[in-house]
Tab-separated table of C-alpha atoms in Angstrom:
chain	number	residue	atom	x	y	z
A	30	MET	CA	118.764	113.964	106.208
A	31	GLN	CA	122.180	114.602	107.708
A	32	MET	CA	120.547	114.662	111.136
A	33	ILE	CA	119.035	111.236	110.526
A	34	TRP	CA	122.504	109.780	110.003
A	35	VAL	CA	123.799	111.535	113.123
A	36	LEU	CA	121.024	109.968	115.139
A	37	MET	CA	121.593	106.627	113.516
A	38	MET	CA	125.267	106.733	114.407
A	39	LEU	CA	124.396	107.465	118.011
A	40	VAL	CA	122.053	104.506	118.083
A	41	LEU	CA	124.538	102.209	116.341
A	42	ALA	CA	127.024	103.159	119.012
A	43	GLY	CA	124.496	101.800	121.433
A	44	VAL	CA	125.134	98.297	120.221
A	45	MET	CA	128.467	98.490	121.938
A	46	ILE	CA	126.678	99.539	125.095
A	47	TYR	CA	123.439	97.699	125.559
A	48	ARG	CA	124.915	94.368	126.537
A	49	PHE	CA	126.605	96.145	129.428
A	50	VAL	CA	123.635	98.282	130.525
A	51	ARG	CA	122.361	97.982	134.023
A	52	VAL	CA	118.880	99.207	134.666
A	53	ARG	CA	118.551	101.610	137.566
A	54	ARG	CA	115.028	101.864	138.925
A	55	GLY	CA	113.613	105.310	138.587
A	56	GLY	CA	116.756	106.597	136.965
A	57	GLY	CA	118.830	106.327	133.831
A	58	LEU	CA	121.192	103.740	132.448
A	59	ARG	CA	124.747	102.887	133.357
A	60	LEU	CA	127.307	100.412	132.161
A	61	VAL	CA	128.001	97.082	133.864
A	62	SER	CA	130.356	94.241	133.062
A	63	PRO	CA	129.594	91.875	130.192
A	64	GLY	CA	127.442	88.996	131.313
A	65	SER	CA	126.253	90.764	134.428
A	66	PRO	CA	122.875	89.511	135.680
A	67	ASP	CA	121.865	93.153	135.863
A	68	ALA	CA	122.241	93.671	132.110
A	69	ALA	CA	119.014	94.218	130.196
A	70	ASP	CA	118.405	91.353	127.805
A	71	PRO	CA	115.751	91.342	125.033
A	72	ALA	CA	115.716	87.541	125.163
A	73	ASP	CA	113.992	87.752	128.546
A	74	TYR	CA	110.918	89.003	126.674
A	75	GLY	CA	110.875	86.170	124.181
A	76	PHE	CA	111.928	88.441	121.333
A	77	VAL	CA	113.292	86.883	118.153
A	78	ARG	CA	117.048	86.500	117.878
A	79	GLN	CA	118.736	88.932	115.518
A	80	GLU	CA	119.847	86.261	113.077
A	81	GLU	CA	116.256	84.988	112.810
A	82	LEU	CA	114.598	88.304	112.021
A	83	ASP	CA	112.809	88.321	108.660
A	84	VAL	CA	114.103	91.168	106.505
A	85	ARG	CA	111.649	90.575	103.646
A	86	VAL	CA	108.385	91.816	105.080
A	87	PRO	CA	107.151	94.267	107.772
A	88	GLY	CA	104.876	91.744	109.420
A	89	PRO	CA	103.517	88.218	109.133
A	90	ASP	CA	101.967	87.037	105.871
A	91	GLN	CA	102.096	83.264	105.831
A	92	ASP	CA	100.384	82.934	102.452
A	93	LEU	CA	103.086	85.091	100.919
A	94	MET	CA	105.860	83.144	102.640
A	95	ASP	CA	104.397	79.874	101.386
A	96	ALA	CA	104.168	81.164	97.811
A	97	LEU	CA	107.715	82.614	97.914
A	98	GLY	CA	109.046	79.318	99.207
A	99	ASN	CA	107.216	77.458	96.475
A	100	VAL	CA	108.549	79.527	93.598
A	101	GLN	CA	112.081	79.696	94.981
A	102	ARG	CA	112.345	75.975	95.716
A	103	GLY	CA	110.453	74.561	92.785
A	104	GLY	CA	110.908	77.285	90.213
A	105	GLY	CA	107.218	77.310	89.333
A	106	TRP	CA	105.388	80.616	89.053
A	107	GLN	CA	101.866	79.279	89.513
A	108	ALA	CA	101.817	79.711	93.284
A	109	ALA	CA	102.708	83.398	92.991
A	110	SER	CA	100.149	83.902	90.242
A	111	ALA	CA	97.408	82.230	92.245
A	112	LEU	CA	98.161	84.274	95.362
A	113	LEU	CA	98.055	87.592	93.516
A	114	ALA	CA	94.919	86.592	91.611
A	115	GLY	CA	93.213	86.033	94.954
A	116	THR	CA	94.464	89.261	96.511
A	117	PRO	CA	91.986	92.174	96.180
A	118	LYS	CA	93.012	95.048	93.949
A	119	ASP	CA	91.720	97.740	96.263
A	120	GLY	CA	93.747	96.915	99.373
A	121	GLU	CA	97.279	97.479	100.597
A	122	GLN	CA	98.235	93.808	100.612
A	123	ARG	CA	98.483	93.397	96.867
A	124	TRP	CA	101.085	96.146	96.637
A	125	GLN	CA	103.117	94.627	99.460
A	126	ARG	CA	103.019	91.171	97.874
A	127	VAL	CA	104.057	92.478	94.465
A	128	GLN	CA	106.967	94.241	96.167
A	129	ALA	CA	107.981	91.065	97.945
A	130	PHE	CA	107.966	88.982	94.768
A	131	GLY	CA	109.798	91.666	92.855
A	132	GLY	CA	112.344	92.043	95.644
A	133	ALA	CA	112.964	88.306	95.803
A	134	ALA	CA	113.559	88.189	92.046
A	135	ALA	CA	115.865	91.226	92.172
A	136	LEU	CA	117.927	89.740	94.997
A	137	ASP	CA	118.234	86.424	93.170
A	138	LEU	CA	119.474	88.225	90.073
A	139	VAL	CA	122.074	90.085	92.124
A	140	GLN	CA	123.275	86.855	93.623
A	141	ARG	CA	123.115	84.895	90.351
A	142	PRO	CA	123.528	87.361	87.466
A	143	GLY	CA	122.002	86.164	84.233
A	144	VAL	CA	120.439	83.025	85.664
A	145	GLY	CA	118.560	84.243	88.742
A	146	ALA	CA	114.735	84.324	89.146
A	147	PRO	CA	113.968	81.661	86.485
A	148	TRP	CA	110.423	81.429	87.835
A	149	LEU	CA	109.682	85.045	86.890
A	150	LYS	CA	111.164	84.585	83.403
A	151	ALA	CA	108.968	81.521	82.909
A	152	TRP	CA	105.952	83.407	84.265
A	153	ARG	CA	106.320	86.161	81.711
A	154	LEU	CA	106.986	83.769	78.820
A	155	GLU	CA	104.204	81.298	79.623
A	156	ALA	CA	101.522	83.733	80.789
A	157	GLU	CA	102.289	87.029	79.114
A	158	LYS	CA	98.842	88.462	79.909
A	159	ASP	CA	98.866	87.505	83.579
A	160	ALA	CA	98.368	90.769	85.424
A	161	GLY	CA	100.255	89.622	88.500
A	162	GLY	CA	103.315	88.590	86.493
A	163	ALA	CA	103.331	91.912	84.651
A	164	GLN	CA	103.208	93.814	87.941
A	165	VAL	CA	106.000	91.761	89.495
A	166	HIS	CA	108.131	92.275	86.393
A	167	ALA	CA	107.653	96.033	86.579
A	168	GLU	CA	108.567	96.017	90.283
A	169	LEU	CA	111.648	93.899	89.547
A	170	LEU	CA	112.876	96.464	87.017
A	171	VAL	CA	112.377	99.320	89.511
A	172	GLN	CA	114.307	97.474	92.198
A	173	GLN	CA	117.066	96.575	89.735
A	174	ALA	CA	117.411	100.243	88.843
A	175	TRP	CA	117.845	101.282	92.449
A	176	ARG	CA	119.987	98.330	93.549
A	177	SER	CA	122.497	97.631	90.838
A	178	SER	CA	122.435	99.972	87.893
A	179	GLY	CA	125.456	102.173	88.608
A	180	GLY	CA	123.684	104.678	90.842
A	181	VAL	CA	121.118	107.432	90.439
A	182	GLY	CA	121.853	109.543	87.364
A	183	SER	CA	123.835	106.892	85.532
A	184	GLN	CA	122.899	105.868	82.022
A	185	ASP	CA	122.095	102.324	83.097
A	186	HIS	CA	119.845	103.596	85.884
A	187	ARG	CA	117.846	105.682	83.452
A	188	ILE	CA	117.627	102.944	80.833
A	189	ILE	CA	116.248	100.431	83.318
A	190	LEU	CA	113.737	102.959	84.664
A	191	GLU	CA	112.566	103.718	81.147
A	192	GLU	CA	111.987	100.010	80.669
A	193	ALA	CA	110.192	99.884	84.021
A	194	ARG	CA	107.912	102.730	82.962
A	195	GLU	CA	106.873	100.813	79.864
A	196	ALA	CA	106.321	97.698	81.970
A	197	CYS	CA	104.093	99.693	84.308
A	198	HIS	CA	101.964	100.891	81.412
A	199	LYS	CA	101.549	97.335	80.110
A	200	ALA	CA	100.662	96.073	83.552
A	201	ALA	CA	98.046	98.795	83.974
A	202	LEU	CA	96.342	97.723	80.732
A	203	LEU	CA	96.110	94.118	81.978
A	204	SER	CA	94.393	95.082	85.228
A	205	PRO	CA	92.062	98.068	84.966
A	206	GLY	CA	91.225	99.605	88.323
A	207	ASP	CA	94.338	98.197	90.001
A	208	PRO	CA	96.481	100.930	91.615
A	209	VAL	CA	99.657	98.792	91.827
A	210	PRO	CA	101.101	99.635	88.385
A	211	PHE	CA	100.606	103.342	89.069
A	212	ILE	CA	102.183	103.041	92.518
A	213	THR	CA	105.183	101.276	90.989
A	214	GLU	CA	105.492	104.072	88.444
A	215	LEU	CA	105.674	106.628	91.287
A	216	ALA	CA	109.196	105.263	92.001
A	217	VAL	CA	109.989	105.575	88.281
A	218	ALA	CA	108.750	109.175	88.362
A	219	ARG	CA	111.133	109.953	91.184
A	220	GLY	CA	114.120	108.412	89.411
A	221	LEU	CA	113.370	109.925	86.044
A	222	ALA	CA	112.636	113.359	87.541
A	223	TYR	CA	109.083	113.782	86.236
A	224	SER	CA	107.983	117.407	86.207
A	225	GLU	CA	105.433	118.369	88.838
A	226	ALA	CA	102.759	118.429	86.145
A	227	GLU	CA	103.715	114.938	84.977
A	228	PHE	CA	103.761	113.665	88.540
A	229	ASP	CA	100.398	115.232	89.319
A	230	ALA	CA	98.874	113.513	86.290
A	231	LEU	CA	100.200	110.147	87.468
A	232	TRP	CA	99.044	110.817	91.039
A	233	ALA	CA	95.555	111.625	89.744
A	234	LYS	CA	95.401	108.109	88.286
A	235	VAL	CA	96.209	106.649	91.720
A	236	LEU	CA	93.576	108.783	93.428
A	237	ASP	CA	90.977	107.739	90.894
A	238	VAL	CA	91.239	104.084	91.915
A	239	ALA	CA	92.634	104.149	95.488
A	240	PRO	CA	92.305	107.576	97.152
A	241	ALA	CA	93.154	106.309	100.667
A	242	HIS	CA	95.984	103.912	99.728
A	243	MET	CA	98.682	104.347	102.378
A	244	GLY	CA	101.375	102.630	100.327
A	245	ALA	CA	100.718	104.917	97.405
A	246	HIS	CA	101.009	107.970	99.649
A	247	LEU	CA	104.303	106.743	101.046
A	248	ALA	CA	105.643	106.278	97.501
A	249	ALA	CA	104.452	109.736	96.458
A	250	LEU	CA	105.863	111.377	99.558
A	251	HIS	CA	109.408	110.574	98.443
A	252	TYR	CA	108.949	112.667	95.294
A	253	TRP	CA	107.969	115.712	97.329
A	254	CYS	CA	110.890	115.456	99.749
A	255	GLU	CA	113.761	117.919	99.648
A	256	LYS	CA	116.312	115.253	98.684
A	257	TRP	CA	114.376	114.548	95.498
A	258	HIS	CA	112.153	116.996	93.673
A	259	GLY	CA	110.343	118.976	96.345
A	260	SER	CA	111.124	120.593	99.653
A	261	ARG	CA	110.455	120.081	103.362
A	262	GLU	CA	107.492	122.390	103.034
A	263	LYS	CA	105.996	120.542	100.051
A	264	ALA	CA	106.487	117.163	101.671
A	265	ALA	CA	104.923	118.383	104.915
A	266	ALA	CA	101.997	119.940	103.060
A	267	PHE	CA	101.390	116.722	101.096
A	268	ALA	CA	101.448	114.621	104.272
A	269	GLU	CA	99.286	116.985	106.312
A	270	ALA	CA	96.687	117.230	103.543
A	271	ALA	CA	96.487	113.439	103.303
A	272	ALA	CA	96.126	113.155	107.075
A	273	ALA	CA	93.412	115.786	107.175
A	274	ARG	CA	91.252	113.967	104.638
A	275	ALA	CA	91.943	110.473	106.021
A	276	PRO	CA	88.791	108.482	106.652
A	277	HIS	CA	88.168	107.134	110.156
A	278	GLY	CA	90.473	104.226	110.883
A	279	SER	CA	92.894	105.111	108.100
A	280	LEU	CA	96.615	105.071	108.775
A	281	LEU	CA	97.011	108.119	106.530
A	282	ALA	CA	96.842	110.058	109.788
A	283	ALA	CA	100.374	108.746	110.383
A	284	LEU	CA	101.765	110.090	107.108
A	285	PRO	CA	103.227	113.260	108.711
A	286	LEU	CA	105.538	111.026	110.793
A	287	PHE	CA	107.044	109.650	107.594
A	288	SER	CA	107.453	113.180	106.282
A	289	VAL	CA	109.296	114.156	109.473
A	290	TYR	CA	111.570	111.112	109.158
A	291	GLU	CA	112.441	111.970	105.542
A	292	ASN	CA	112.971	115.664	106.284
A	293	LEU	CA	114.410	115.936	109.811
A	294	PRO	CA	115.878	119.419	110.234
A	295	ASP	CA	119.674	119.462	110.268
A	296	GLN	CA	119.666	121.873	113.185
A	297	LEU	CA	117.604	119.563	115.413
A	298	LEU	CA	119.599	118.874	118.573
A	299	VAL	CA	119.511	115.348	119.961
A	300	ASN	CA	118.514	116.584	123.417
A	301	ASP	CA	115.606	118.497	121.927
A	302	PHE	CA	114.457	115.667	119.654
A	303	GLY	CA	111.292	114.772	121.557
A	304	ARG	CA	110.424	118.309	122.520
A	305	THR	CA	110.088	119.846	119.083
A	306	ALA	CA	106.503	120.562	118.085
A	307	VAL	CA	106.885	119.031	114.632
A	308	VAL	CA	108.160	115.722	116.003
A	309	SER	CA	105.775	115.443	118.950
A	310	ARG	CA	102.766	116.354	116.800
A	311	ALA	CA	103.677	113.759	114.187
A	312	VAL	CA	104.266	111.060	116.803
A	313	GLU	CA	100.936	111.761	118.504
A	314	GLY	CA	99.162	111.645	115.154
A	315	ALA	CA	100.737	108.310	114.359
A	316	LEU	CA	99.824	106.888	117.758
A	317	PHE	CA	96.253	108.018	117.253
A	318	ALA	CA	96.210	106.357	113.829
A	319	VAL	CA	97.551	103.096	115.263
A	320	HIS	CA	94.919	103.050	117.985
A	321	GLN	CA	92.130	103.658	115.459
A	322	ALA	CA	93.313	101.262	112.759
A	323	ARG	CA	92.035	97.761	112.153
A	324	ALA	CA	94.255	95.126	113.740
A	325	ASP	CA	94.621	93.396	110.365
A	326	ASP	CA	95.525	96.512	108.376
A	327	PRO	CA	98.558	95.489	106.274
A	328	MET	CA	100.159	98.913	106.761
A	329	LEU	CA	99.900	98.888	110.538
A	330	ALA	CA	103.309	97.247	110.955
A	331	HIS	CA	104.924	99.949	108.805
A	332	VAL	CA	103.683	102.654	111.142
A	333	ARG	CA	104.669	100.729	114.258
A	334	HIS	CA	108.219	100.203	113.011
A	335	LEU	CA	108.738	103.911	112.447
A	336	LEU	CA	107.072	104.799	115.723
A	337	LEU	CA	109.562	102.547	117.523
A	338	TRP	CA	112.432	104.496	115.985
A	339	PHE	CA	111.004	107.789	117.180
A	340	LEU	CA	109.764	106.689	120.593
A	341	VAL	CA	113.194	105.296	121.592
A	342	ARG	CA	114.822	108.628	120.736
A	343	MET	CA	112.140	110.393	122.773
A	344	GLU	CA	112.801	108.025	125.714
A	345	ARG	CA	109.147	106.990	125.771
A	346	TRP	CA	110.122	103.474	126.745
A	347	ALA	CA	106.784	101.846	127.539
A	348	GLU	CA	105.263	103.018	124.271
A	349	ALA	CA	108.382	101.884	122.410
A	350	MET	CA	108.112	98.446	123.952
A	351	GLU	CA	104.466	98.274	122.901
A	352	GLN	CA	105.599	98.686	119.266
A	353	VAL	CA	108.281	96.004	119.692
A	354	ARG	CA	105.680	93.649	121.111
A	355	HIS	CA	103.633	93.990	117.933
A	356	VAL	CA	106.318	94.008	115.224
A	357	ASP	CA	109.097	91.816	116.615
A	358	GLY	CA	110.330	89.175	114.233
A	359	TYR	CA	110.028	91.243	111.052
A	360	VAL	CA	112.199	94.134	109.875
A	361	GLY	CA	111.195	94.642	106.248
A	362	ALA	CA	110.157	98.291	106.710
A	363	LEU	CA	111.498	101.752	107.308
A	364	PRO	CA	113.660	102.740	109.072
A	365	TRP	CA	115.485	99.423	109.170
A	366	SER	CA	115.327	98.817	105.417
A	367	ALA	CA	117.264	102.046	104.867
A	368	SER	CA	120.356	100.540	106.495
A	369	GLU	CA	122.803	98.030	105.083
A	370	ASP	CA	121.936	95.571	107.854
A	371	PRO	CA	118.237	95.965	108.784
A	372	ALA	CA	118.276	93.169	111.370
A	373	HIS	CA	121.243	94.608	113.200
A	374	THR	CA	119.868	98.141	113.217
A	375	TYR	CA	116.533	96.989	114.530
A	376	ALA	CA	118.165	94.810	117.211
A	377	VAL	CA	120.125	97.772	118.498
A	378	VAL	CA	117.017	99.975	118.846
A	379	ARG	CA	115.090	97.113	120.412
A	380	ALA	CA	117.855	96.576	122.998
A	381	LEU	CA	117.815	100.259	123.901
A	382	ALA	CA	114.060	100.097	124.303
A	383	VAL	CA	114.425	97.140	126.656
A	384	ALA	CA	117.113	98.848	128.688
A	385	GLY	CA	115.144	102.094	128.999
A	386	TYR	CA	111.996	100.209	129.898
A	387	GLU	CA	113.686	98.323	132.706
A	388	ALA	CA	115.466	101.447	133.939
A	389	ASN	CA	112.067	102.885	134.609
A	390	GLY	CA	110.573	99.942	136.447
A	391	GLY	CA	109.479	97.714	133.599
A	392	SER	CA	110.028	93.991	133.351
A	393	PRO	CA	108.856	91.007	131.297
A	394	ALA	CA	106.074	90.587	133.813
A	395	THR	CA	104.738	94.109	133.285
A	396	LEU	CA	104.751	94.052	129.467
A	397	PRO	CA	101.331	93.089	128.120
A	398	HIS	CA	101.171	89.995	125.925
């Protein structure tokens, strides 16, 4: 992971550069004066301004935005309950929506300790057996543990995760066949350091109800990473096995790219980044998955966001711009969500993609719409 931060620092340094970049046809990039007409400008492509980027979600979901606005403005939980009740159990979207509601409640509690998220408190009190409310409550506890409990390993962190585990079990009883409570518990398992046998038993419950769930695989992958309870080899094996059994059109074929991101070798040199077999193979697999996936797959934006991060570092500018074209406006996904300022980090990478694209002959007129 140290290499990830080295790369991120290099890219963050780019924010001081991109406004002064002049594109040189057929060549590289060089600095120009601020305000120069030769400077590459993402606004020329109609991209969303940094301050208007949505940090809550990876891509558009107007029904979710409407429900979030309703509960946050009016304090009523019914809109959230109705949305989740109408969201199929067997898809990716339910998990994303539960995460969004839980995240909104967690953020409100951080901003207003003790009085935040009154809509969720009312939801649990007035509809104790509502499966959606139980799932959102479990997700809230998980996010509280990671955000504001004194850090991993602290007593408060463990106490909240223990409470979250119990909430997951209650949520699972209220909605048989729904993978979301088990997926939420995967984060609990990571924080509470489940043994491999305990984790495998939990993972078996996920596979029983949603064997091709991309979100579940992403959550499980963290457990197997070196920085948690596995190793680079175990994480890679988990990702490769999932990709190998992925049904046609499944984004599981992109899972090795997430494994590479989580386990980039420390010895990887920046100049060699795009030429290493492990990186290039993972990127090609993710591109294949993107091309085969349904256009309305809720996880497609997640893959495109991470592809953008890699493609810019590999100087594959046209392919990077293709990802920007599809995901621009939303930054609620890795790798941006791993930074303290997701919108800023994304805007830097986007600006570098624009500059590199124009340096090699691209323009707003040549980018498909």
